[in-house]
Each structure stands twice: as structure tokens, then as C-alpha cells.
Short mmCIF file of C-alpha atoms in Angstrom, two decimals:
data_model
loop_
_atom_site.label_atom_id
_atom_site.label_comp_id
_atom_site.label_asym_id
_atom_site.label_seq_id
_atom_site.Cartn_x
_atom_site.Cartn_y
_atom_site.Cartn_z
CA MET A 563 15.73 29.94 30.37
CA ALA A 564 14.64 26.34 30.86
CA LYS A 565 13.08 24.63 27.87
CA THR A 566 9.42 23.67 28.21
CA PRO A 567 9.09 19.88 28.06
CA SER A 568 6.99 18.35 25.30
CA PHE A 569 5.26 15.01 25.12
CA THR A 570 4.58 12.80 22.08
CA CYS A 571 2.14 9.95 21.51
CA ASN A 572 3.90 6.75 20.40
CA ALA A 573 0.83 5.57 18.50
CA CYS A 574 -0.06 8.56 16.32
CA GLY A 575 2.78 11.06 16.86
CA ALA A 576 0.60 13.84 18.25
CA VAL A 577 2.48 16.43 20.37
CA HIS A 578 1.09 17.44 23.79
CA ASN A 579 2.12 20.16 26.23
CA LYS A 580 1.70 17.92 29.25
CA TRP A 581 1.48 14.25 30.05
CA SER A 582 -1.88 12.52 30.26
CA GLY A 583 -3.00 8.92 30.42
CA ARG A 584 -5.00 9.05 27.19
CA CYS A 585 -4.10 10.65 23.85
CA ASP A 586 -6.75 13.13 22.73
CA ALA A 587 -5.86 12.61 19.05
CA CYS A 588 -6.10 8.83 18.67
CA GLY A 589 -7.68 7.74 21.96
CA GLU A 590 -4.92 5.28 22.91
CA TRP A 591 -3.99 4.82 26.58
CA ASN A 592 -0.49 5.01 28.12
CA THR A 593 1.21 5.97 24.85
CA ILE A 594 2.36 9.51 25.73
CA VAL A 595 6.04 9.87 26.65
CA GLU A 596 8.27 12.87 27.26
CA ASP A 597 10.59 13.91 24.44
CA THR A 598 14.28 13.95 25.32
CA GLY A 599 16.42 16.47 23.48
CA LEU A 600 19.49 15.38 21.58
CA SER A 601 21.78 17.36 23.86
CA ALA A 602 20.29 15.99 27.08
CA GLY A 603 22.50 13.69 29.11
CA PRO A 604 26.07 13.73 30.43
CA ALA A 605 28.23 16.50 29.00
CA LYS A 606 30.91 14.16 27.66
CA ASN A 607 28.42 11.92 25.87
CA SER A 608 26.04 14.60 24.70
CA LEU A 609 25.36 14.85 20.98
CA GLY A 610 24.86 18.57 21.35
CA ASN A 611 28.44 19.13 22.58
CA ALA A 612 30.02 17.39 19.56
CA ARG A 613 27.78 18.65 16.84
CA GLY A 614 28.85 17.31 13.42
CA LYS A 615 31.96 15.44 14.61
CA GLY A 616 32.56 11.91 13.42
CA MET A 617 30.01 12.17 10.62
CA THR A 618 31.26 11.31 7.14
CA LEU A 619 29.55 12.42 3.94
CA THR A 620 29.73 10.84 0.51
CA ASP A 621 29.15 12.45 -2.86
CA LEU A 622 25.82 11.67 -4.50
CA SER A 623 27.56 11.46 -7.88
CA ALA A 624 30.03 8.83 -6.67
CA LYS A 625 29.39 5.60 -8.52
CA GLU A 626 29.17 2.69 -6.12
CA THR A 627 28.07 -0.78 -7.08
CA PRO A 628 24.80 -1.56 -5.25
CA PRO A 629 24.80 -4.77 -3.23
CA PRO A 630 23.35 -7.67 -5.21
CA ARG A 631 19.97 -9.11 -4.33
CA THR A 632 19.65 -12.74 -3.31
CA ASN A 633 16.93 -14.79 -4.98
CA SER A 634 15.30 -17.41 -2.80
CA GLY A 635 14.15 -19.60 -5.66
CA LEU A 636 10.54 -19.03 -4.57
CA ALA A 637 9.38 -16.93 -7.52
CA GLU A 638 6.29 -15.54 -5.77
CA LEU A 639 8.29 -14.41 -2.75
CA ASP A 640 11.00 -12.84 -4.90
CA ARG A 641 8.33 -11.01 -6.91
CA VAL A 642 6.86 -9.41 -3.77
CA LEU A 643 10.31 -8.43 -2.51
CA GLY A 644 10.98 -6.63 -5.80
CA GLY A 645 13.39 -9.17 -7.28
CA GLY A 646 15.03 -10.73 -4.24
CA LEU A 647 16.31 -10.00 -0.75
CA VAL A 648 18.29 -6.78 -0.38
CA PRO A 649 21.24 -6.88 2.07
CA ALA A 650 20.94 -4.70 5.20
CA SER A 651 17.15 -4.45 4.79
CA ALA A 652 14.46 -4.71 7.47
CA LEU A 653 11.16 -6.43 6.65
CA LEU A 654 7.94 -6.61 8.66
CA VAL A 655 5.49 -9.47 7.96
CA GLY A 656 2.00 -9.40 9.46
CA GLY A 657 -1.03 -11.67 9.24
CA ASP A 658 -3.87 -13.30 11.14
CA PRO A 659 -3.07 -16.04 13.68
CA GLY A 660 -2.71 -19.43 12.03
CA ILE A 661 -2.63 -18.03 8.49
CA GLY A 662 0.82 -19.51 7.83
CA LYS A 663 3.36 -16.76 8.60
CA SER A 664 5.76 -19.06 10.44
CA THR A 665 5.41 -21.73 7.76
CA LEU A 666 6.17 -19.23 5.00
CA LEU A 667 9.20 -17.79 6.78
CA LEU A 668 10.58 -21.21 7.67
CA GLN A 669 10.36 -22.18 4.01
CA ALA A 670 11.95 -18.85 3.05
CA ALA A 671 14.75 -19.35 5.59
CA SER A 672 15.42 -22.80 4.14
CA ALA A 673 15.43 -21.44 0.58
CA PHE A 674 17.81 -18.56 1.36
CA SER A 675 20.14 -20.79 3.37
CA ARG A 676 20.41 -23.17 0.42
CA LYS A 677 21.38 -20.15 -1.70
CA GLY A 678 24.39 -19.60 0.54
CA LEU A 679 23.07 -17.09 3.12
CA LYS A 680 23.93 -17.82 6.72
CA THR A 681 20.47 -17.81 8.31
CA ILE A 682 19.29 -17.73 11.92
CA TYR A 683 15.63 -18.33 12.84
CA VAL A 684 14.82 -16.92 16.29
CA SER A 685 11.46 -17.95 17.78
CA GLY A 686 10.04 -16.26 20.84
CA GLU A 687 6.83 -18.30 20.74
CA GLU A 688 8.07 -21.86 20.20
CA ALA A 689 10.89 -24.02 21.48
CA SER A 690 13.61 -25.03 19.06
CA ALA A 691 12.33 -28.62 19.13
CA GLN A 692 8.87 -27.45 18.05
CA VAL A 693 10.33 -25.48 15.14
CA ARG A 694 12.38 -28.52 14.15
CA MET A 695 9.23 -30.66 14.26
CA ARG A 696 7.49 -28.30 11.86
CA ALA A 697 10.55 -28.33 9.59
CA GLU A 698 10.41 -32.13 9.45
CA ARG A 699 6.73 -32.00 8.49
CA LEU A 700 7.61 -29.62 5.65
CA GLY A 701 10.59 -31.73 4.53
CA LEU A 702 13.12 -29.05 5.47
CA GLN A 703 15.05 -30.91 8.15
CA ASP A 704 18.25 -30.92 6.08
CA ALA A 705 18.30 -27.14 5.54
CA PRO A 706 21.37 -25.39 7.07
CA VAL A 707 19.29 -23.02 9.21
CA GLN A 708 20.37 -22.27 12.77
CA LEU A 709 17.53 -22.23 15.31
CA ALA A 710 17.19 -20.34 18.58
CA SER A 711 14.43 -19.87 21.13
CA GLU A 712 14.89 -16.60 23.02
CA THR A 713 13.03 -13.41 23.91
CA ASN A 714 15.79 -11.34 25.56
CA LEU A 715 16.91 -8.93 22.87
CA ARG A 716 20.29 -8.34 24.52
CA ASP A 717 21.14 -12.05 24.23
CA ILE A 718 19.88 -12.15 20.63
CA LEU A 719 21.99 -9.17 19.55
CA THR A 720 25.07 -10.58 21.31
CA THR A 721 24.62 -13.89 19.49
CA MET A 722 24.16 -12.12 16.17
CA GLU A 723 27.36 -10.14 16.74
CA ALA A 724 29.26 -13.38 17.36
CA GLU A 725 27.68 -15.53 14.60
CA LYS A 726 27.66 -12.78 11.92
CA PRO A 727 24.63 -14.10 9.97
CA GLN A 728 23.36 -12.66 6.72
CA LEU A 729 19.65 -13.21 7.42
CA VAL A 730 17.84 -13.21 10.76
CA ILE A 731 14.14 -13.99 11.22
CA ILE A 732 12.51 -12.81 14.48
CA ASP A 733 9.22 -14.58 15.24
CA SER A 734 7.70 -12.42 16.62
CA ILE A 735 8.56 -8.80 17.49
CA GLN A 736 5.79 -8.70 20.12
CA THR A 737 7.58 -11.35 22.22
CA MET A 738 10.92 -9.49 22.35
CA TRP A 739 11.83 -7.46 25.43
CA LEU A 740 14.63 -5.15 26.51
CA ASP A 741 15.79 -5.25 30.11
CA THR A 742 16.33 -1.48 30.03
CA ILE A 743 12.58 -0.83 29.68
CA GLY A 744 10.29 -1.56 32.58
CA SER A 745 7.11 -2.38 30.66
CA ALA A 746 5.92 -5.87 29.73
CA PRO A 747 6.73 -7.57 26.39
CA GLY A 748 4.28 -6.57 23.69
CA SER A 749 3.73 -3.07 25.05
CA VAL A 750 4.12 -0.02 22.83
CA SER A 751 7.46 1.02 24.29
CA GLN A 752 8.93 -2.50 24.12
CA VAL A 753 7.84 -3.10 20.51
CA ARG A 754 9.12 0.27 19.37
CA ALA A 755 12.48 -0.10 21.14
CA ALA A 756 12.98 -3.69 19.96
CA ALA A 757 12.18 -2.76 16.34
CA HIS A 758 14.56 0.20 16.54
CA GLU A 759 17.42 -1.93 17.89
CA LEU A 760 16.96 -4.66 15.28
CA THR A 761 16.60 -2.20 12.40
CA SER A 762 19.72 -0.33 13.51
CA PHE A 763 21.62 -3.60 13.75
CA ALA A 764 20.52 -4.53 10.22
CA LYS A 765 21.80 -1.23 8.77
CA ARG A 766 25.01 -1.22 10.82
CA ARG A 767 26.09 -4.82 10.19
CA GLY A 768 24.64 -5.39 6.71
CA VAL A 769 22.27 -8.10 7.95
CA SER A 770 18.78 -8.64 6.55
CA VAL A 771 16.25 -8.82 9.37
CA VAL A 772 12.69 -10.13 9.02
CA LEU A 773 10.26 -9.28 11.82
CA VAL A 774 6.96 -11.10 12.30
CA GLY A 775 4.18 -8.90 13.68
CA HIS A 776 0.84 -9.82 15.19
CA VAL A 777 -2.26 -8.09 13.88
CA THR A 778 -5.23 -6.55 15.67
CA LYS A 779 -8.89 -7.42 15.07
CA ASP A 780 -8.96 -4.63 12.47
CA GLY A 781 -6.27 -6.40 10.44
CA GLN A 782 -3.53 -3.85 11.24
CA ILE A 783 -0.13 -4.81 12.62
CA ALA A 784 -0.27 -4.46 16.41
CA GLY A 785 1.98 -1.96 18.15
CA PRO A 786 2.99 1.60 17.35
CA ARG A 787 2.61 2.75 13.77
CA VAL A 788 6.17 4.06 13.85
CA VAL A 789 7.44 0.47 13.44
CA GLU A 790 6.11 0.41 9.87
CA HIS A 791 8.01 3.63 9.19
CA MET A 792 11.27 2.16 10.55
CA VAL A 793 11.40 -0.89 8.31
CA ASP A 794 12.06 -0.94 4.57
CA THR A 795 9.30 -3.35 3.56
CA VAL A 796 5.90 -4.18 5.05
CA LEU A 797 4.20 -7.38 3.90
CA TYR A 798 0.75 -8.70 4.80
CA PHE A 799 -0.05 -12.40 4.57
CA GLU A 800 -3.76 -12.68 3.78
CA GLY A 801 -6.28 -15.41 3.15
CA GLU A 802 -9.52 -16.98 4.29
CA ARG A 803 -9.28 -20.01 6.52
CA GLY A 804 -11.93 -21.75 4.46
CA HIS A 805 -9.81 -21.43 1.32
CA GLN A 806 -6.42 -22.95 0.60
CA PHE A 807 -5.19 -19.79 -1.15
CA ARG A 808 -2.83 -17.37 0.61
CA ILE A 809 -1.79 -13.97 -0.71
CA LEU A 810 1.43 -12.21 0.29
CA ARG A 811 0.85 -8.50 -0.35
CA ALA A 812 3.44 -5.70 -0.20
CA VAL A 813 2.00 -2.44 1.16
CA LYS A 814 5.37 -0.71 1.45
CA ASN A 815 8.61 -1.49 -0.33
CA ARG A 816 11.61 0.81 -0.67
CA PHE A 817 13.28 -1.59 -3.09
CA GLY A 818 10.42 -2.57 -5.38
CA PRO A 819 6.80 -1.92 -6.37
CA ALA A 820 4.22 -1.56 -3.63
CA ASP A 821 0.89 -3.41 -3.86
CA GLU A 822 2.63 -6.38 -5.50
CA ILE A 823 1.19 -9.78 -4.59
CA GLY A 824 2.42 -13.34 -4.46
CA VAL A 825 -0.08 -16.21 -4.46
CA PHE A 826 0.46 -19.44 -2.54
CA GLU A 827 -1.61 -22.54 -1.92
CA MET A 828 -1.64 -24.21 1.49
CA THR A 829 -1.01 -27.94 1.24
CA GLY A 830 -0.04 -30.71 3.61
CA ARG A 831 3.61 -30.08 2.73
CA GLY A 832 3.44 -26.35 3.39
CA LEU A 833 2.92 -23.47 1.00
CA SER A 834 3.32 -24.09 -2.71
CA GLU A 835 3.63 -21.36 -5.34
CA VAL A 836 0.82 -20.52 -7.74
CA THR A 837 2.36 -19.39 -11.00
CA ASN A 838 -0.98 -18.61 -12.69
CA PRO A 839 -3.31 -17.03 -10.11
CA SER A 840 -6.01 -16.23 -12.68
CA ALA A 841 -6.46 -19.89 -13.63
CA LEU A 842 -6.55 -20.84 -9.95
CA PHE A 843 -9.20 -18.28 -8.98
CA LEU A 844 -11.37 -19.32 -11.93
CA SER A 845 -10.76 -23.08 -11.55
CA GLU A 846 -14.01 -23.74 -9.66
CA ARG A 847 -16.12 -21.61 -11.97
CA GLY A 848 -18.80 -23.79 -13.54
CA LYS A 849 -21.38 -23.07 -16.19
CA PRO A 850 -22.71 -19.49 -16.53
CA THR A 851 -25.09 -18.58 -13.74
CA PRO A 852 -26.93 -15.33 -12.92
CA GLY A 853 -24.97 -13.07 -10.61
CA SER A 854 -21.51 -14.07 -11.85
CA ALA A 855 -19.06 -11.76 -13.64
CA VAL A 856 -15.34 -12.15 -14.38
CA PHE A 857 -13.25 -9.10 -13.54
CA ALA A 858 -9.85 -8.47 -15.12
CA GLY A 859 -7.88 -6.68 -12.40
CA ILE A 860 -4.32 -5.54 -11.78
CA GLU A 861 -2.51 -6.49 -8.57
CA GLY A 862 0.84 -4.76 -8.40
CA THR A 863 2.42 -5.42 -11.79
CA ARG A 864 0.49 -8.57 -12.75
CA PRO A 865 -3.02 -8.93 -14.19
CA VAL A 866 -5.32 -11.23 -12.23
CA LEU A 867 -8.76 -12.49 -13.27
CA VAL A 868 -11.25 -13.19 -10.48
CA GLU A 869 -14.93 -14.05 -10.33
CA LEU A 870 -17.37 -11.65 -8.68
CA GLN A 871 -20.52 -13.27 -7.31
CA ALA A 872 -23.72 -11.38 -6.44
CA LEU A 873 -27.04 -12.45 -4.98
CA VAL A 874 -30.13 -10.25 -4.91
CA ALA A 875 -33.16 -11.55 -3.00
CA PRO A 876 -36.33 -10.07 -1.45
CA THR A 877 -35.80 -9.18 2.18
CA PRO A 878 -38.18 -10.21 4.98
CA HIS A 879 -36.95 -7.30 7.10
CA SER A 880 -37.76 -3.61 6.99
CA GLN A 881 -34.11 -2.74 6.46
CA PRO A 882 -32.47 -4.51 3.48
CA ARG A 883 -29.14 -6.13 4.14
CA ARG A 884 -25.90 -5.30 2.32
CA ALA A 885 -23.15 -7.89 2.86
CA VAL A 886 -19.74 -7.70 1.13
CA VAL A 887 -16.75 -10.06 1.25
CA GLY A 888 -13.53 -9.02 -0.45
CA TRP A 889 -14.61 -5.55 -1.57
CA ASP A 890 -15.40 -2.13 -0.09
CA GLY A 891 -18.91 -1.95 1.35
CA ALA A 892 -19.07 1.83 0.91
CA ARG A 893 -18.29 1.47 -2.79
CA LEU A 894 -21.09 -1.09 -3.15
CA ALA A 895 -23.52 1.43 -1.67
CA MET A 896 -22.30 3.99 -4.22
CA ILE A 897 -22.84 1.59 -7.15
CA LEU A 898 -26.38 0.82 -5.95
CA ALA A 899 -27.14 4.53 -5.65
CA VAL A 900 -25.85 5.24 -9.19
CA LEU A 901 -27.90 2.36 -10.62
CA GLU A 902 -31.05 3.70 -9.00
CA SER A 903 -30.47 7.40 -9.68
CA ARG A 904 -29.01 7.27 -13.21
CA CYS A 905 -30.56 4.08 -14.60
CA GLY A 906 -33.84 3.87 -12.69
CA ILE A 907 -33.10 0.39 -11.32
CA PRO A 908 -34.13 0.28 -7.62
CA PHE A 909 -32.76 -2.14 -5.06
CA ALA A 910 -35.13 -1.09 -2.27
CA GLY A 911 -36.63 -4.05 -0.47
CA LEU A 912 -33.89 -6.36 -1.75
CA ASP A 913 -31.01 -7.94 0.15
CA VAL A 914 -27.71 -7.63 -1.71
CA TYR A 915 -24.78 -9.98 -1.18
CA LEU A 916 -21.44 -9.59 -2.97
CA ASN A 917 -18.47 -11.96 -2.81
CA VAL A 918 -15.04 -12.14 -4.45
CA ALA A 919 -14.42 -15.82 -5.12
CA GLY A 920 -11.29 -17.52 -3.82
CA GLY A 921 -10.70 -15.28 -0.80
CA MET A 922 -9.24 -12.48 -2.94
CA LYS A 923 -9.51 -8.84 -1.82
CA ILE A 924 -10.02 -6.15 -4.44
CA SER A 925 -9.47 -2.45 -3.85
CA GLU A 926 -9.11 -0.85 -7.30
CA PRO A 927 -12.02 1.24 -8.72
CA ALA A 928 -11.81 -0.62 -12.04
CA ALA A 929 -14.00 -3.33 -10.51
CA ASP A 930 -17.05 -1.01 -10.48
CA LEU A 931 -18.44 -2.13 -13.82
CA ALA A 932 -17.93 -5.83 -13.04
CA VAL A 933 -19.79 -5.36 -9.74
CA ALA A 934 -22.64 -3.57 -11.51
CA ALA A 935 -22.78 -6.38 -14.09
CA ALA A 936 -22.97 -9.04 -11.37
CA LEU A 937 -25.69 -7.11 -9.49
CA LEU A 938 -27.83 -6.60 -12.60
CA SER A 939 -27.32 -10.20 -13.67
CA ALA A 940 -28.54 -11.42 -10.27
CA ARG A 941 -31.46 -8.99 -10.15
CA GLU A 942 -32.68 -9.79 -13.68
CA ASP A 943 -31.85 -13.52 -13.34
CA SER A 944 -29.91 -13.32 -16.59
CA ALA A 945 -26.44 -14.86 -16.92
CA LEU A 946 -23.63 -13.03 -18.65
CA PRO A 947 -21.75 -14.83 -21.45
CA ALA A 948 -19.17 -17.24 -20.04
CA ASP A 949 -16.37 -16.00 -22.30
CA THR A 950 -16.66 -12.30 -21.36
CA VAL A 951 -14.61 -10.21 -18.95
CA VAL A 952 -15.73 -6.85 -17.57
CA PHE A 953 -13.82 -3.91 -16.08
CA GLY A 954 -14.17 -0.14 -15.81
CA GLU A 955 -14.72 2.62 -13.27
CA ILE A 956 -18.16 4.17 -12.70
CA SER A 957 -18.42 7.85 -11.84
CA LEU A 958 -21.27 9.38 -9.84
CA SER A 959 -22.71 10.80 -13.04
CA GLY A 960 -23.05 7.30 -14.47
CA ALA A 961 -20.22 7.78 -16.97
CA LEU A 962 -17.71 4.97 -17.49
CA ARG A 963 -14.04 5.81 -17.12
CA PRO A 964 -11.26 3.69 -18.65
CA ALA A 965 -9.05 1.61 -16.38
CA PRO A 966 -5.25 1.78 -16.45
CA GLN A 967 -3.23 -1.00 -18.10
CA THR A 968 -6.14 -2.00 -20.33
CA GLU A 969 -3.82 -3.87 -22.68
CA ASN A 970 -2.38 -6.10 -19.94
CA ARG A 971 -5.85 -6.96 -18.66
CA LEU A 972 -7.06 -7.97 -22.11
CA LYS A 973 -3.93 -10.01 -22.84
CA GLU A 974 -4.41 -11.99 -19.65
CA ALA A 975 -8.07 -12.62 -20.52
CA GLN A 976 -7.15 -13.74 -24.02
CA LYS A 977 -4.49 -16.08 -22.64
CA LEU A 978 -7.10 -17.81 -20.47
CA GLY A 979 -9.51 -18.37 -23.34
CA PHE A 980 -11.88 -15.40 -23.06
CA ASN A 981 -13.20 -14.11 -26.37
CA ALA A 982 -15.03 -10.89 -25.45
CA ALA A 983 -14.65 -7.93 -23.12
CA ILE A 984 -16.94 -5.11 -21.98
CA VAL A 985 -14.84 -1.99 -21.45
CA PRO A 986 -15.38 1.79 -21.28
CA LYS A 987 -14.61 4.01 -24.23
CA GLY A 988 -11.24 5.70 -24.26
CA GLY A 989 -8.99 2.80 -23.29
CA LYS A 990 -5.97 1.68 -25.33
CA PRO A 991 -6.50 -2.03 -26.02
CA GLY A 992 -3.50 -2.44 -28.31
CA GLY A 993 -2.38 -6.02 -28.80
CA ALA A 994 -5.81 -7.54 -28.00
CA SER A 995 -6.96 -8.04 -31.59
CA GLY A 996 -8.27 -11.51 -30.83
CA LEU A 997 -10.96 -10.20 -28.44
CA SER A 998 -14.36 -8.84 -29.38
CA LEU A 999 -14.64 -5.52 -27.54
CA THR A 1000 -17.87 -3.84 -26.49
CA ARG A 1001 -17.07 -0.20 -25.78
CA LEU A 1002 -19.62 1.72 -23.72
CA GLU A 1003 -19.84 5.36 -22.80
CA ASP A 1004 -22.03 5.31 -19.69
CA LEU A 1005 -23.88 2.97 -17.38
CA THR A 1006 -27.23 3.54 -19.10
CA ALA A 1007 -25.79 2.23 -22.36
CA PHE A 1008 -24.39 -0.77 -20.50
CA VAL A 1009 -27.81 -1.61 -19.04
CA GLY A 1010 -29.50 -1.21 -22.42
CA ASP A 1011 -27.01 -3.14 -24.52
CA ILE A 1012 -26.33 -6.00 -22.14
CA PHE A 1013 -29.69 -6.47 -20.40
CA GLY A 1014 -32.07 -4.96 -22.94
CA ALA A 1015 -33.36 -2.06 -20.85
CA GLY A 1016 -32.37 1.54 -20.64
#
């Protein structure tokens, strides 16, 4: 009996009984392809006719020395990678156009090549002379990095087989194309096939491969989501164009902690490392002003102090405006609702603006209390003490919940000269004896103790 064919969407993985132009699950067009069974194809070459042959198994208990990592010498990059570059690994780096991805990877290629790795930088968007011009501007013209300008993946793989490099950088994966696929470069099928070939080559030959990926208007890496599953590490290069700070964030890492960040500063000579991000994000903070609160956060494994800025003003419109930069807008709406429902502090008829200074993006719930402090400070026109940090999670009942790694947050604040902290009850602030702690049980107590109303 003939097997019923099945069809799968390349974008979301949904399975369909028949082909159609548009996926009903995710709404993408021209992403549905027919699944081919493992045993399909010529009888002599079929996987189904030689099931299990040629496959070797190793014992899990066998002690093998893991391959050593290679440090680039760029401490922030090595931190995000989990301690250095792992051999035979595949990395995907995404970011907005012009944010500095090519600059970062050219500096990384130069650093790794000086550490003894044979490095090839393949550009599908620029000519070799243009890459060399950028290297001269960055002062990297003497780095032993081999350059190539090519988009045909067959030629690239053939060259890699002959040169036997240890690190290959592909800039970018959307420009690569395979002559065995009829679609245009950048299409779903081309990106998926090119990523699969390069990842397989990395595992088979022990070569580290770095892929540069374009991003969509939503900030996600363009192309099929399966590419992020193929690679070992996914990094996002973030930053605001109006700020000189750039943040390299790991969202997936099989060889190190996820959500780790590395902070860089864009200068005329390229990207320079920022060894103390907290001091940098607070460097432009002046005298205490209403609407400002310092939040002690955790990014990956490091504590980072950032300034939260709020502005509350009467609105001339019937619908008040809520604008957020660097934080979750839905969480801001939740904080405003808790303040009004549990503390009796209304924000109706008031425009609310919230900003995370320095172009930083915060996602952890521990910022709730700092946001509430900034909002109340702006609404009451009362500045918080300049030497105080705030952190804690707010529940819908108005209770304050302790944040993880309280001790590390307080140590970082103490190191930067802060003398007081407002924290929820229940935390473990061991080792922060030099700080004056204000422990609060709920949001009502916070409003009463700090702003004199309850």
C-alpha cells in the first residue's frame, strides 16, 4: 500500500496533509514542502536498505579529553561564548543593519587569528578590497586573516576543504546560494539548506563556523526558525543608533550560560570592551531628579546597574499615552493597574513615559519595584535618594517578592558607591553589611514609607 505523502512548513514545522501556498498555522507563504522518507531514492543509495550499517557507537562512560576552547583575548566576547570558542561549533549572529556585526566579527577574526587559529572571512555582501579597507580603518591590516568574496556555497566548501581552516566566518547566510536549489538567495529553502551544509561541515571537519544573519522588522533573525535549532549558539547584537553602547547577548548556548551579555562601546577605531557596564550606564547620571531610579539587575551571570527614567504628565488627549523604551509595555500596564487598585494611586488622564537609560533592554521581573519607584517619583515630583538602588518583583496582589541573586546585586551596588537599597522581605543579602537595607512587605508599605502616603 502506497504511503500517503505529508507536507511540512519550513517556518513553523506544522504538518499538512496536502500542499498549499499558505501555511494555516503561521500564515507564511511558499514555505510548505513535501517530506521525503529516509528510504526514498535509488535502491543502492537508500538509507532504508542499509539500516544501521556503518554507524559506530561509543560508550558514554569512556573518558575522552574535551577539545580545548580558544580565547580571543576580547574578554566580553569570550564571556558571551561561555569561556572561549569551542572547536567544531556553529554560531549564528544577528542584529539590525549597521549596528556593527561585520565590525565585531572582523575584530574577532583578527583576535582569533593572532591566537593561532587559521581564519577565513567570507563576505557575500562586500568585495575583498572593501573588507580590507575596513580592516585598515580598524588597524587590523596586519592580522593573518584570509579574505574571500563569494556567494556560491559549492565553491566556498571546496575552498574550505582545501585550505583546512579552523575558523570560518560567513557574512551573511542570506547571501549564500546552492546551485541544486532553484529558488533565489535569501529564500527559506536556500537559507535552510545553506545553514545545514555549513553546520554539517563544521561538525564533520572540526571547524568553527560563524554565520551572520539578517533580522526582520520584529528583531528576529530572518529565515526559517529551524536555522536557530541547527546551530550551537545564537547571539544577538543589540543597541540604539543614538547611543555608542552595543550589547552582545546570548539567547542560546550549548557550551555556556544563556542570556549572558557582553558590553561594547562603538568608537572611531571600532568596538572597544566595557569592563564595568554599571559604571558606564550610570556615567551620565547627574543630580537626583524626580522620575529617576537605579535598578540593580542581573544579566546572565553578571550584575548590572542601570537607570530607569519615568515621566508623568497631564495628557491633552482623551486617551492617555503609554510609551516604553527598553522594557515590556504589557508589564508597565500591569504595574499601573496594581498601583491604582492596591494603593489607590490613579494614572487616569496622565501620559506615562518610561525609558531605560543607555539603550539597555531589561526583561527580568525584578525591575518591577524600580519601575514603580520611578513612576511614583515622577507623579509626586519627589526625587529618590541618589545613593539608593531598588529591585523586587510585584505580584498582582501588591505583595513584593524577593529577586534571585540578591547578594550579587547588593555587592555590585556597594562597589559603585551606593549606600542604601530598597528590597522586598525574604531575600538573602549576605555579604552586604555596608548597605542600609529597607525591607518592605508589599507595595502599600513602599508607598507609605518612601513617599509618605499609604
